[in-house]
Amino acid sequence: MDDLTLHQRIALRREREMLNAAWTLHKNTHSLFYNFTVDPHPSPGELWCVVQGQVDGNFFLSYDCGGTKIQSTSPLGEEMKTTNTWETQTEPLRNIGDFLKGQLPDIIPEKHTARGPLTLQARMTCRCEEDGNISGCWQFGFNGEMCLRFDSENGHWTEVHSGGRRMKEKWEKDRAVTDFFKNVSMGDCQAWLQDFIVCWEKMLKTSASPTTVPRTVQPTAPTSNHITKIILGVLTGFIIISIVAWIIHKNRRQCSQEAPDRCSVGLRTQSLLGCFCSPAFTLKPRDQTLGIPSLSTSYDDTVAAPSRVSCHI
């Protein structure tokens, strides 16, 4: 568990939730599937036999019939690798693949033509019912179409599609074949299922643990955001006040440095921007004869004000 990445931990939690829902829905009914795909003439680089395992519909392993190791395909498979049962699957799964490959030439449908490749699919199912009853079955087909079904409990063969007629005729007369399929599905598969159920129960008991950590961390997030906003607001206000104070100080300093004969200001109010001229004045053109710029004021009675402002530049 400590070696799992964050993505794998999230996927494992989701699988636990799915298993928990399936456990609640089906109570003590659980199933284990092994899907075999056998290609007698694989293309270069492709495998002649591949096995995929499912528990209650969730994929958890993959196996190459010619390989030595079973690969987990999900965090659920990583959990199940810790069981003693994991490695015991290797030899029986390899034997099933070899057996199906050896039987394939004798069970090809009579009407099959060489227009395309023919692959054999087989599914082994073992199920533990709510009442404790153990059942198992096999399904066989070609190119994805189921043709034949075998009930491991009573040894009965059922033809589902005409493509399985030749397969049925050969296998139901062969006691060795019947015993082989029955022993694997009712023996090995059932033993694996019972051991895996123990593992699943342990997983479900700890399924709530990944969610306890975020709950202690999340409540601090709104407080941190609130404090950050307050700090930013205070800093922004301080900067604005500093800029306004600097402008006022600069304008007052500039006005105080002007010569008394060039600036005579009567302030009506203490303005934030320093000294301003009254809006009630008119500008006259410069006296070209004297060569000295002049500015005369003409107070407008319509603009009532308690004081006058005159500026001479």
PDB file of N, CA and C in Angstrom, residues 99-189:
ATOM      1  N   PHE A  99      -4.510 -26.857 -22.590  1.00  0.00           N
ATOM      2  CA  PHE A  99      -5.556 -27.831 -22.892  1.00  0.00           C
ATOM      3  C   PHE A  99      -6.475 -27.322 -24.003  1.00  0.00           C
ATOM      4  N   LEU A 100      -6.891 -26.066 -23.919  1.00  0.00           N
ATOM      5  CA  LEU A 100      -7.781 -25.505 -24.943  1.00  0.00           C
ATOM      6  C   LEU A 100      -7.083 -25.438 -26.301  1.00  0.00           C
ATOM      7  N   LYS A 101      -5.818 -25.087 -26.293  1.00  0.00           N
ATOM      8  CA  LYS A 101      -5.080 -25.023 -27.554  1.00  0.00           C
ATOM      9  C   LYS A 101      -4.982 -26.409 -28.190  1.00  0.00           C
ATOM     10  N   GLY A 102      -4.771 -27.437 -27.363  1.00  0.00           N
ATOM     11  CA  GLY A 102      -4.686 -28.791 -27.896  1.00  0.00           C
ATOM     12  C   GLY A 102      -6.014 -29.309 -28.418  1.00  0.00           C
ATOM     13  N   GLN A 103      -7.132 -28.841 -27.869  1.00  0.00           N
ATOM     14  CA  GLN A 103      -8.451 -29.291 -28.297  1.00  0.00           C
ATOM     15  C   GLN A 103      -8.966 -28.546 -29.529  1.00  0.00           C
ATOM     16  N   LEU A 104      -8.402 -27.389 -29.796  1.00  0.00           N
ATOM     17  CA  LEU A 104      -8.947 -26.516 -30.839  1.00  0.00           C
ATOM     18  C   LEU A 104      -9.060 -27.168 -32.222  1.00  0.00           C
ATOM     19  N   PRO A 105      -8.072 -27.913 -32.712  1.00  0.00           N
ATOM     20  CA  PRO A 105      -8.213 -28.490 -34.063  1.00  0.00           C
ATOM     21  C   PRO A 105      -9.411 -29.426 -34.216  1.00  0.00           C
ATOM     22  N   ASP A 106      -9.841 -30.067 -33.137  1.00  0.00           N
ATOM     23  CA  ASP A 106     -10.932 -31.037 -33.231  1.00  0.00           C
ATOM     24  C   ASP A 106     -12.308 -30.434 -32.985  1.00  0.00           C
ATOM     25  N   ILE A 107     -12.374 -29.180 -32.608  1.00  0.00           N
ATOM     26  CA  ILE A 107     -13.677 -28.587 -32.276  1.00  0.00           C
ATOM     27  C   ILE A 107     -14.040 -27.414 -33.178  1.00  0.00           C
ATOM     28  N   ILE A 108     -13.242 -27.176 -34.216  1.00  0.00           N
ATOM     29  CA  ILE A 108     -13.556 -26.079 -35.136  1.00  0.00           C
ATOM     30  C   ILE A 108     -14.876 -26.390 -35.843  1.00  0.00           C
ATOM     31  N   PRO A 109     -15.790 -25.432 -35.939  1.00  0.00           N
ATOM     32  CA  PRO A 109     -17.082 -25.676 -36.606  1.00  0.00           C
ATOM     33  C   PRO A 109     -16.891 -26.175 -38.027  1.00  0.00           C
ATOM     34  N   GLU A 110     -17.755 -27.076 -38.439  1.00  0.00           N
ATOM     35  CA  GLU A 110     -17.647 -27.667 -39.771  1.00  0.00           C
ATOM     36  C   GLU A 110     -17.836 -26.630 -40.868  1.00  0.00           C
ATOM     37  N   LYS A 111     -18.690 -25.645 -40.640  1.00  0.00           N
ATOM     38  CA  LYS A 111     -18.973 -24.645 -41.663  1.00  0.00           C
ATOM     39  C   LYS A 111     -17.975 -23.496 -41.677  1.00  0.00           C
ATOM     40  N   HIS A 112     -16.978 -23.594 -40.849  1.00  0.00           N
ATOM     41  CA  HIS A 112     -16.003 -22.494 -40.811  1.00  0.00           C
ATOM     42  C   HIS A 112     -15.147 -22.507 -42.067  1.00  0.00           C
ATOM     43  N   THR A 113     -14.936 -21.345 -42.626  1.00  0.00           N
ATOM     44  CA  THR A 113     -14.084 -21.206 -43.805  1.00  0.00           C
ATOM     45  C   THR A 113     -12.813 -20.478 -43.401  1.00  0.00           C
ATOM     46  N   ALA A 114     -11.877 -20.466 -44.302  1.00  0.00           N
ATOM     47  CA  ALA A 114     -10.583 -19.832 -44.025  1.00  0.00           C
ATOM     48  C   ALA A 114     -10.593 -18.354 -44.390  1.00  0.00           C
ATOM     49  N   ARG A 115     -11.764 -17.715 -44.396  1.00  0.00           N
ATOM     50  CA  ARG A 115     -11.836 -16.305 -44.777  1.00  0.00           C
ATOM     51  C   ARG A 115     -11.240 -15.390 -43.714  1.00  0.00           C
ATOM     52  N   GLY A 116     -11.155 -15.837 -42.507  1.00  0.00           N
ATOM     53  CA  GLY A 116     -10.619 -14.993 -41.441  1.00  0.00           C
ATOM     54  C   GLY A 116     -10.108 -15.830 -40.294  1.00  0.00           C
ATOM     55  N   PRO A 117      -9.395 -15.214 -39.357  1.00  0.00           N
ATOM     56  CA  PRO A 117      -8.855 -15.963 -38.216  1.00  0.00           C
ATOM     57  C   PRO A 117      -9.972 -16.439 -37.298  1.00  0.00           C
ATOM     58  N   LEU A 118      -9.713 -17.530 -36.623  1.00  0.00           N
ATOM     59  CA  LEU A 118     -10.678 -18.103 -35.693  1.00  0.00           C
ATOM     60  C   LEU A 118     -10.040 -18.167 -34.308  1.00  0.00           C
ATOM     61  N   THR A 119     -10.674 -17.525 -33.353  1.00  0.00           N
ATOM     62  CA  THR A 119     -10.176 -17.555 -31.980  1.00  0.00           C
ATOM     63  C   THR A 119     -11.210 -18.219 -31.082  1.00  0.00           C
ATOM     64  N   LEU A 120     -10.715 -18.919 -30.089  1.00  0.00           N
ATOM     65  CA  LEU A 120     -11.576 -19.607 -29.130  1.00  0.00           C
ATOM     66  C   LEU A 120     -11.630 -18.810 -27.832  1.00  0.00           C
ATOM     67  N   GLN A 121     -12.838 -18.554 -27.365  1.00  0.00           N
ATOM     68  CA  GLN A 121     -13.025 -17.892 -26.070  1.00  0.00           C
ATOM     69  C   GLN A 121     -13.658 -18.882 -25.089  1.00  0.00           C
ATOM     70  N   ALA A 122     -13.168 -18.844 -23.871  1.00  0.00           N
ATOM     71  CA  ALA A 122     -13.716 -19.686 -22.806  1.00  0.00           C
ATOM     72  C   ALA A 122     -13.784 -18.858 -21.528  1.00  0.00           C
ATOM     73  N   ARG A 123     -14.875 -19.006 -20.811  1.00  0.00           N
ATOM     74  CA  ARG A 123     -15.043 -18.310 -19.527  1.00  0.00           C
ATOM     75  C   ARG A 123     -15.336 -19.325 -18.431  1.00  0.00           C
ATOM     76  N   MET A 124     -14.485 -19.329 -17.423  1.00  0.00           N
ATOM     77  CA  MET A 124     -14.712 -20.160 -16.245  1.00  0.00           C
ATOM     78  C   MET A 124     -15.295 -19.277 -15.140  1.00  0.00           C
ATOM     79  N   THR A 125     -16.409 -19.741 -14.570  1.00  0.00           N
ATOM     80  CA  THR A 125     -17.103 -18.983 -13.527  1.00  0.00           C
ATOM     81  C   THR A 125     -17.286 -19.852 -12.296  1.00  0.00           C
ATOM     82  N   CYS A 126     -16.971 -19.288 -11.150  1.00  0.00           N
ATOM     83  CA  CYS A 126     -17.301 -19.940  -9.890  1.00  0.00           C
ATOM     84  C   CYS A 126     -17.998 -18.915  -9.010  1.00  0.00           C
ATOM     85  N   ARG A 127     -19.017 -19.382  -8.316  1.00  0.00           N
ATOM     86  CA  ARG A 127     -19.894 -18.468  -7.577  1.00  0.00           C
ATOM     87  C   ARG A 127     -20.184 -19.038  -6.194  1.00  0.00           C
ATOM     88  N   CYS A 128     -20.197 -18.136  -5.222  1.00  0.00           N
ATOM     89  CA  CYS A 128     -20.580 -18.489  -3.857  1.00  0.00           C
ATOM     90  C   CYS A 128     -21.923 -17.845  -3.570  1.00  0.00           C
ATOM     91  N   GLU A 129     -22.943 -18.662  -3.399  1.00  0.00           N
ATOM     92  CA  GLU A 129     -24.296 -18.147  -3.200  1.00  0.00           C
ATOM     93  C   GLU A 129     -24.498 -17.700  -1.753  1.00  0.00           C
ATOM     94  N   GLU A 130     -25.602 -16.982  -1.535  1.00  0.00           N
ATOM     95  CA  GLU A 130     -25.910 -16.451  -0.206  1.00  0.00           C
ATOM     96  C   GLU A 130     -26.104 -17.557   0.820  1.00  0.00           C
ATOM     97  N   ASP A 131     -26.654 -18.690   0.359  1.00  0.00           N
ATOM     98  CA  ASP A 131     -26.902 -19.792   1.291  1.00  0.00           C
ATOM     99  C   ASP A 131     -25.668 -20.668   1.495  1.00  0.00           C
ATOM    100  N   GLY A 132     -24.529 -20.251   0.919  1.00  0.00           N
ATOM    101  CA  GLY A 132     -23.306 -21.013   1.065  1.00  0.00           C
ATOM    102  C   GLY A 132     -23.089 -22.040  -0.019  1.00  0.00           C
ATOM    103  N   ASN A 133     -24.035 -22.193  -0.920  1.00  0.00           N
ATOM    104  CA  ASN A 133     -23.901 -23.158  -2.003  1.00  0.00           C
ATOM    105  C   ASN A 133     -22.829 -22.699  -2.983  1.00  0.00           C
ATOM    106  N   ILE A 134     -22.031 -23.641  -3.464  1.00  0.00           N
ATOM    107  CA  ILE A 134     -20.955 -23.357  -4.406  1.00  0.00           C
ATOM    108  C   ILE A 134     -21.351 -23.889  -5.776  1.00  0.00           C
ATOM    109  N   SER A 135     -21.227 -23.048  -6.773  1.00  0.00           N
ATOM    110  CA  SER A 135     -21.589 -23.448  -8.137  1.00  0.00           C
ATOM    111  C   SER A 135     -20.499 -22.994  -9.099  1.00  0.00           C
ATOM    112  N   GLY A 136     -20.482 -23.637 -10.255  1.00  0.00           N
ATOM    113  CA  GLY A 136     -19.502 -23.296 -11.277  1.00  0.00           C
ATOM    114  C   GLY A 136     -19.998 -23.677 -12.651  1.00  0.00           C
ATOM    115  N   CYS A 137     -19.474 -23.014 -13.666  1.00  0.00           N
ATOM    116  CA  CYS A 137     -19.871 -23.320 -15.045  1.00  0.00           C
ATOM    117  C   CYS A 137     -18.792 -22.835 -16.004  1.00  0.00           C
ATOM    118  N   TRP A 138     -18.932 -23.284 -17.259  1.00  0.00           N
ATOM    119  CA  TRP A 138     -18.042 -22.872 -18.341  1.00  0.00           C
ATOM    120  C   TRP A 138     -18.890 -22.408 -19.517  1.00  0.00           C
ATOM    121  N   GLN A 139     -18.362 -21.452 -20.250  1.00  0.00           N
ATOM    122  CA  GLN A 139     -18.969 -21.000 -21.504  1.00  0.00           C
ATOM    123  C   GLN A 139     -17.886 -20.985 -22.570  1.00  0.00           C
ATOM    124  N   PHE A 140     -18.246 -21.446 -23.773  1.00  0.00           N
ATOM    125  CA  PHE A 140     -17.286 -21.531 -24.875  1.00  0.00           C
ATOM    126  C   PHE A 140     -17.882 -20.889 -26.123  1.00  0.00           C
ATOM    127  N   GLY A 141     -17.011 -20.301 -26.925  1.00  0.00           N
ATOM    128  CA  GLY A 141     -17.482 -19.681 -28.157  1.00  0.00           C
ATOM    129  C   GLY A 141     -16.325 -19.369 -29.087  1.00  0.00           C
ATOM    130  N   PHE A 142     -16.680 -18.925 -30.289  1.00  0.00           N
ATOM    131  CA  PHE A 142     -15.697 -18.562 -31.299  1.00  0.00           C
ATOM    132  C   PHE A 142     -15.924 -17.112 -31.727  1.00  0.00           C
ATOM    133  N   ASN A 143     -14.804 -16.381 -31.810  1.00  0.00           N
ATOM    134  CA  ASN A 143     -14.843 -14.985 -32.279  1.00  0.00           C
ATOM    135  C   ASN A 143     -15.889 -14.152 -31.526  1.00  0.00           C
ATOM    136  N   GLY A 144     -15.994 -14.384 -30.228  1.00  0.00           N
ATOM    137  CA  GLY A 144     -16.870 -13.570 -29.400  1.00  0.00           C
ATOM    138  C   GLY A 144     -18.307 -14.024 -29.313  1.00  0.00           C
ATOM    139  N   GLU A 145     -18.682 -15.107 -29.993  1.00  0.00           N
ATOM    140  CA  GLU A 145     -20.067 -15.594 -29.963  1.00  0.00           C
ATOM    141  C   GLU A 145     -20.135 -16.905 -29.174  1.00  0.00           C
ATOM    142  N   MET A 146     -20.922 -16.895 -28.070  1.00  0.00           N
ATOM    143  CA  MET A 146     -21.018 -18.086 -27.229  1.00  0.00           C
ATOM    144  C   MET A 146     -21.784 -19.196 -27.951  1.00  0.00           C
ATOM    145  N   CYS A 147     -21.234 -20.400 -27.884  1.00  0.00           N
ATOM    146  CA  CYS A 147     -21.825 -21.538 -28.584  1.00  0.00           C
ATOM    147  C   CYS A 147     -22.216 -22.688 -27.654  1.00  0.00           C
ATOM    148  N   LEU A 148     -21.501 -22.849 -26.547  1.00  0.00           N
ATOM    149  CA  LEU A 148     -21.696 -24.022 -25.704  1.00  0.00           C
ATOM    150  C   LEU A 148     -21.540 -23.647 -24.229  1.00  0.00           C
ATOM    151  N   ARG A 149     -22.357 -24.308 -23.385  1.00  0.00           N
ATOM    152  CA  ARG A 149     -22.299 -24.065 -21.941  1.00  0.00           C
ATOM    153  C   ARG A 149     -22.186 -25.400 -21.208  1.00  0.00           C
ATOM    154  N   PHE A 150     -21.345 -25.414 -20.176  1.00  0.00           N
ATOM    155  CA  PHE A 150     -21.154 -26.615 -19.372  1.00  0.00           C
ATOM    156  C   PHE A 150     -21.439 -26.291 -17.910  1.00  0.00           C
ATOM    157  N   ASP A 151     -22.348 -27.056 -17.290  1.00  0.00           N
ATOM    158  CA  ASP A 151     -22.687 -26.895 -15.879  1.00  0.00           C
ATOM    159  C   ASP A 151     -21.791 -27.824 -15.058  1.00  0.00           C
ATOM    160  N   SER A 152     -20.920 -27.235 -14.264  1.00  0.00           N
ATOM    161  CA  SER A 152     -19.954 -28.036 -13.517  1.00  0.00           C
ATOM    162  C   SER A 152     -20.594 -28.856 -12.410  1.00  0.00           C
ATOM    163  N   GLU A 153     -21.771 -28.471 -11.948  1.00  0.00           N
ATOM    164  CA  GLU A 153     -22.419 -29.193 -10.849  1.00  0.00           C
ATOM    165  C   GLU A 153     -22.992 -30.531 -11.302  1.00  0.00           C
ATOM    166  N   ASN A 154     -23.696 -30.511 -12.443  1.00  0.00           N
ATOM    167  CA  ASN A 154     -24.337 -31.751 -12.901  1.00  0.00           C
ATOM    168  C   ASN A 154     -23.681 -32.345 -14.140  1.00  0.00           C
ATOM    169  N   GLY A 155     -22.650 -31.682 -14.680  1.00  0.00           N
ATOM    170  CA  GLY A 155     -21.959 -32.204 -15.850  1.00  0.00           C
ATOM    171  C   GLY A 155     -22.761 -32.141 -17.133  1.00  0.00           C
ATOM    172  N   HIS A 156     -23.754 -31.264 -17.197  1.00  0.00           N
ATOM    173  CA  HIS A 156     -24.626 -31.181 -18.368  1.00  0.00           C
ATOM    174  C   HIS A 156     -24.076 -30.166 -19.369  1.00  0.00           C
ATOM    175  N   TRP A 157     -24.092 -30.572 -20.681  1.00  0.00           N
ATOM    176  CA  TRP A 157     -23.653 -29.703 -21.775  1.00  0.00           C
ATOM    177  C   TRP A 157     -24.874 -29.144 -22.498  1.00  0.00           C
ATOM    178  N   THR A 158     -24.858 -27.850 -22.798  1.00  0.00           N
ATOM    179  CA  THR A 158     -25.981 -27.203 -23.484  1.00  0.00           C
ATOM    180  C   THR A 158     -25.468 -26.458 -24.709  1.00  0.00           C
ATOM    181  N   GLU A 159     -25.995 -26.843 -25.874  1.00  0.00           N
ATOM    182  CA  GLU A 159     -25.626 -26.162 -27.115  1.00  0.00           C
ATOM    183  C   GLU A 159     -26.439 -24.867 -27.235  1.00  0.00           C
ATOM    184  N   VAL A 160     -25.764 -23.760 -27.320  1.00  0.00           N
ATOM    185  CA  VAL A 160     -26.406 -22.446 -27.416  1.00  0.00           C
ATOM    186  C   VAL A 160     -26.457 -21.967 -28.855  1.00  0.00           C
ATOM    187  N   HIS A 161     -25.474 -22.356 -29.657  1.00  0.00           N
ATOM    188  CA  HIS A 161     -25.388 -21.942 -31.057  1.00  0.00           C
ATOM    189  C   HIS A 161     -24.902 -23.132 -31.870  1.00  0.00           C
ATOM    190  N   SER A 162     -25.289 -23.150 -33.132  1.00  0.00           N
ATOM    191  CA  SER A 162     -24.917 -24.290 -33.986  1.00  0.00           C
ATOM    192  C   SER A 162     -23.408 -24.430 -34.125  1.00  0.00           C
ATOM    193  N   GLY A 163     -22.685 -23.328 -33.893  1.00  0.00           N
ATOM    194  CA  GLY A 163     -21.232 -23.405 -33.984  1.00  0.00           C
ATOM    195  C   GLY A 163     -20.615 -24.263 -32.900  1.00  0.00           C
ATOM    196  N   GLY A 164     -21.388 -24.582 -31.860  1.00  0.00           N
ATOM    197  CA  GLY A 164     -20.865 -25.404 -30.781  1.00  0.00           C
ATOM    198  C   GLY A 164     -21.259 -26.859 -30.864  1.00  0.00           C
ATOM    199  N   ARG A 165     -21.900 -27.257 -31.982  1.00  0.00           N
ATOM    200  CA  ARG A 165     -22.368 -28.635 -32.089  1.00  0.00           C
ATOM    201  C   ARG A 165     -21.206 -29.626 -32.090  1.00  0.00           C
ATOM    202  N   ARG A 166     -20.196 -29.354 -32.882  1.00  0.00           N
ATOM    203  CA  ARG A 166     -19.063 -30.261 -32.965  1.00  0.00           C
ATOM    204  C   ARG A 166     -18.307 -30.311 -31.633  1.00  0.00           C
ATOM    205  N   MET A 167     -18.206 -29.204 -30.999  1.00  0.00           N
ATOM    206  CA  MET A 167     -17.547 -29.132 -29.699  1.00  0.00           C
ATOM    207  C   MET A 167     -18.295 -29.987 -28.675  1.00  0.00           C
ATOM    208  N   LYS A 168     -19.619 -29.889 -28.679  1.00  0.00           N
ATOM    209  CA  LYS A 168     -20.440 -30.634 -27.733  1.00  0.00           C
ATOM    210  C   LYS A 168     -20.337 -32.137 -27.976  1.00  0.00           C
ATOM    211  N   GLU A 169     -20.412 -32.537 -29.239  1.00  0.00           N
ATOM    212  CA  GLU A 169     -20.359 -33.953 -29.573  1.00  0.00           C
ATOM    213  C   GLU A 169     -19.051 -34.590 -29.118  1.00  0.00           C
ATOM    214  N   LYS A 170     -17.974 -33.863 -29.227  1.00  0.00           N
ATOM    215  CA  LYS A 170     -16.675 -34.421 -28.852  1.00  0.00           C
ATOM    216  C   LYS A 170     -16.478 -34.431 -27.340  1.00  0.00           C
ATOM    217  N   TRP A 171     -16.830 -33.345 -26.682  1.00  0.00           N
ATOM    218  CA  TRP A 171     -16.497 -33.212 -25.267  1.00  0.00           C
ATOM    219  C   TRP A 171     -17.442 -33.980 -24.332  1.00  0.00           C
ATOM    220  N   GLU A 172     -18.719 -34.057 -24.670  1.00  0.00           N
ATOM    221  CA  GLU A 172     -19.633 -34.719 -23.738  1.00  0.00           C
ATOM    222  C   GLU A 172     -19.419 -36.235 -23.711  1.00  0.00           C
ATOM    223  N   LYS A 173     -18.741 -36.757 -24.705  1.00  0.00           N
ATOM    224  CA  LYS A 173     -18.436 -38.183 -24.720  1.00  0.00           C
ATOM    225  C   LYS A 173     -17.084 -38.488 -24.083  1.00  0.00           C
ATOM    226  N   ASP A 174     -16.321 -37.443 -23.815  1.00  0.00           N
ATOM    227  CA  ASP A 174     -14.968 -37.618 -23.271  1.00  0.00           C
ATOM    228  C   ASP A 174     -14.997 -37.356 -21.765  1.00  0.00           C
ATOM    229  N   ARG A 175     -14.907 -38.409 -20.975  1.00  0.00           N
ATOM    230  CA  ARG A 175     -14.990 -38.261 -19.519  1.00  0.00           C
ATOM    231  C   ARG A 175     -13.817 -37.455 -18.978  1.00  0.00           C
ATOM    232  N   ALA A 176     -12.670 -37.568 -19.591  1.00  0.00           N
ATOM    233  CA  ALA A 176     -11.494 -36.833 -19.116  1.00  0.00           C
ATOM    234  C   ALA A 176     -11.690 -35.326 -19.256  1.00  0.00           C
ATOM    235  N   VAL A 177     -12.302 -34.922 -20.378  1.00  0.00           N
ATOM    236  CA  VAL A 177     -12.559 -33.488 -20.598  1.00  0.00           C
ATOM    237  C   VAL A 177     -13.564 -32.981 -19.573  1.00  0.00           C
ATOM    238  N   THR A 178     -14.640 -33.745 -19.385  1.00  0.00           N
ATOM    239  CA  THR A 178     -15.671 -33.334 -18.425  1.00  0.00           C
ATOM    240  C   THR A 178     -15.094 -33.202 -17.018  1.00  0.00           C
ATOM    241  N   ASP A 179     -14.304 -34.181 -16.618  1.00  0.00           N
ATOM    242  CA  ASP A 179     -13.710 -34.132 -15.279  1.00  0.00           C
ATOM    243  C   ASP A 179     -12.719 -32.968 -15.140  1.00  0.00           C
ATOM    244  N   PHE A 180     -11.986 -32.690 -16.207  1.00  0.00           N
ATOM    245  CA  PHE A 180     -11.008 -31.599 -16.153  1.00  0.00           C
ATOM    246  C   PHE A 180     -11.704 -30.264 -15.898  1.00  0.00           C
ATOM    247  N   PHE A 181     -12.729 -29.949 -16.693  1.00  0.00           N
ATOM    248  CA  PHE A 181     -13.445 -28.681 -16.526  1.00  0.00           C
ATOM    249  C   PHE A 181     -14.145 -28.606 -15.163  1.00  0.00           C
ATOM    250  N   LYS A 182     -14.693 -29.731 -14.735  1.00  0.00           N
ATOM    251  CA  LYS A 182     -15.403 -29.738 -13.459  1.00  0.00           C
ATOM    252  C   LYS A 182     -14.452 -29.538 -12.282  1.00  0.00           C
ATOM    253  N   ASN A 183     -13.329 -30.216 -12.296  1.00  0.00           N
ATOM    254  CA  ASN A 183     -12.389 -30.119 -11.181  1.00  0.00           C
ATOM    255  C   ASN A 183     -11.779 -28.718 -11.057  1.00  0.00           C
ATOM    256  N   VAL A 184     -11.491 -28.111 -12.195  1.00  0.00           N
ATOM    257  CA  VAL A 184     -10.883 -26.772 -12.145  1.00  0.00           C
ATOM    258  C   VAL A 184     -11.875 -25.739 -11.624  1.00  0.00           C
ATOM    259  N   SER A 185     -13.108 -25.781 -12.137  1.00  0.00           N
ATOM    260  CA  SER A 185     -14.095 -24.763 -11.753  1.00  0.00           C
ATOM    261  C   SER A 185     -14.650 -24.977 -10.347  1.00  0.00           C
ATOM    262  N   MET A 186     -14.838 -26.232  -9.952  1.00  0.00           N
ATOM    263  CA  MET A 186     -15.392 -26.521  -8.630  1.00  0.00           C
ATOM    264  C   MET A 186     -14.306 -26.712  -7.565  1.00  0.00           C
ATOM    265  N   GLY A 187     -13.072 -26.894  -8.012  1.00  0.00           N
ATOM    266  CA  GLY A 187     -11.981 -27.095  -7.066  1.00  0.00           C
ATOM    267  C   GLY A 187     -11.102 -25.861  -6.926  1.00  0.00           C
ATOM    268  N   ASP A 188     -10.234 -25.643  -7.917  1.00  0.00           N
ATOM    269  CA  ASP A 188      -9.288 -24.524  -7.852  1.00  0.00           C
ATOM    270  C   ASP A 188     -10.000 -23.177  -7.764  1.00  0.00           C
ATOM    271  N   CYS A 189     -10.939 -22.967  -8.670  1.00  0.00           N
ATOM    272  CA  CYS A 189     -11.617 -21.666  -8.730  1.00  0.00           C
ATOM    273  C   CYS A 189     -12.344 -21.353  -7.421  1.00  0.00           C
TER     274      CYS A 189
END
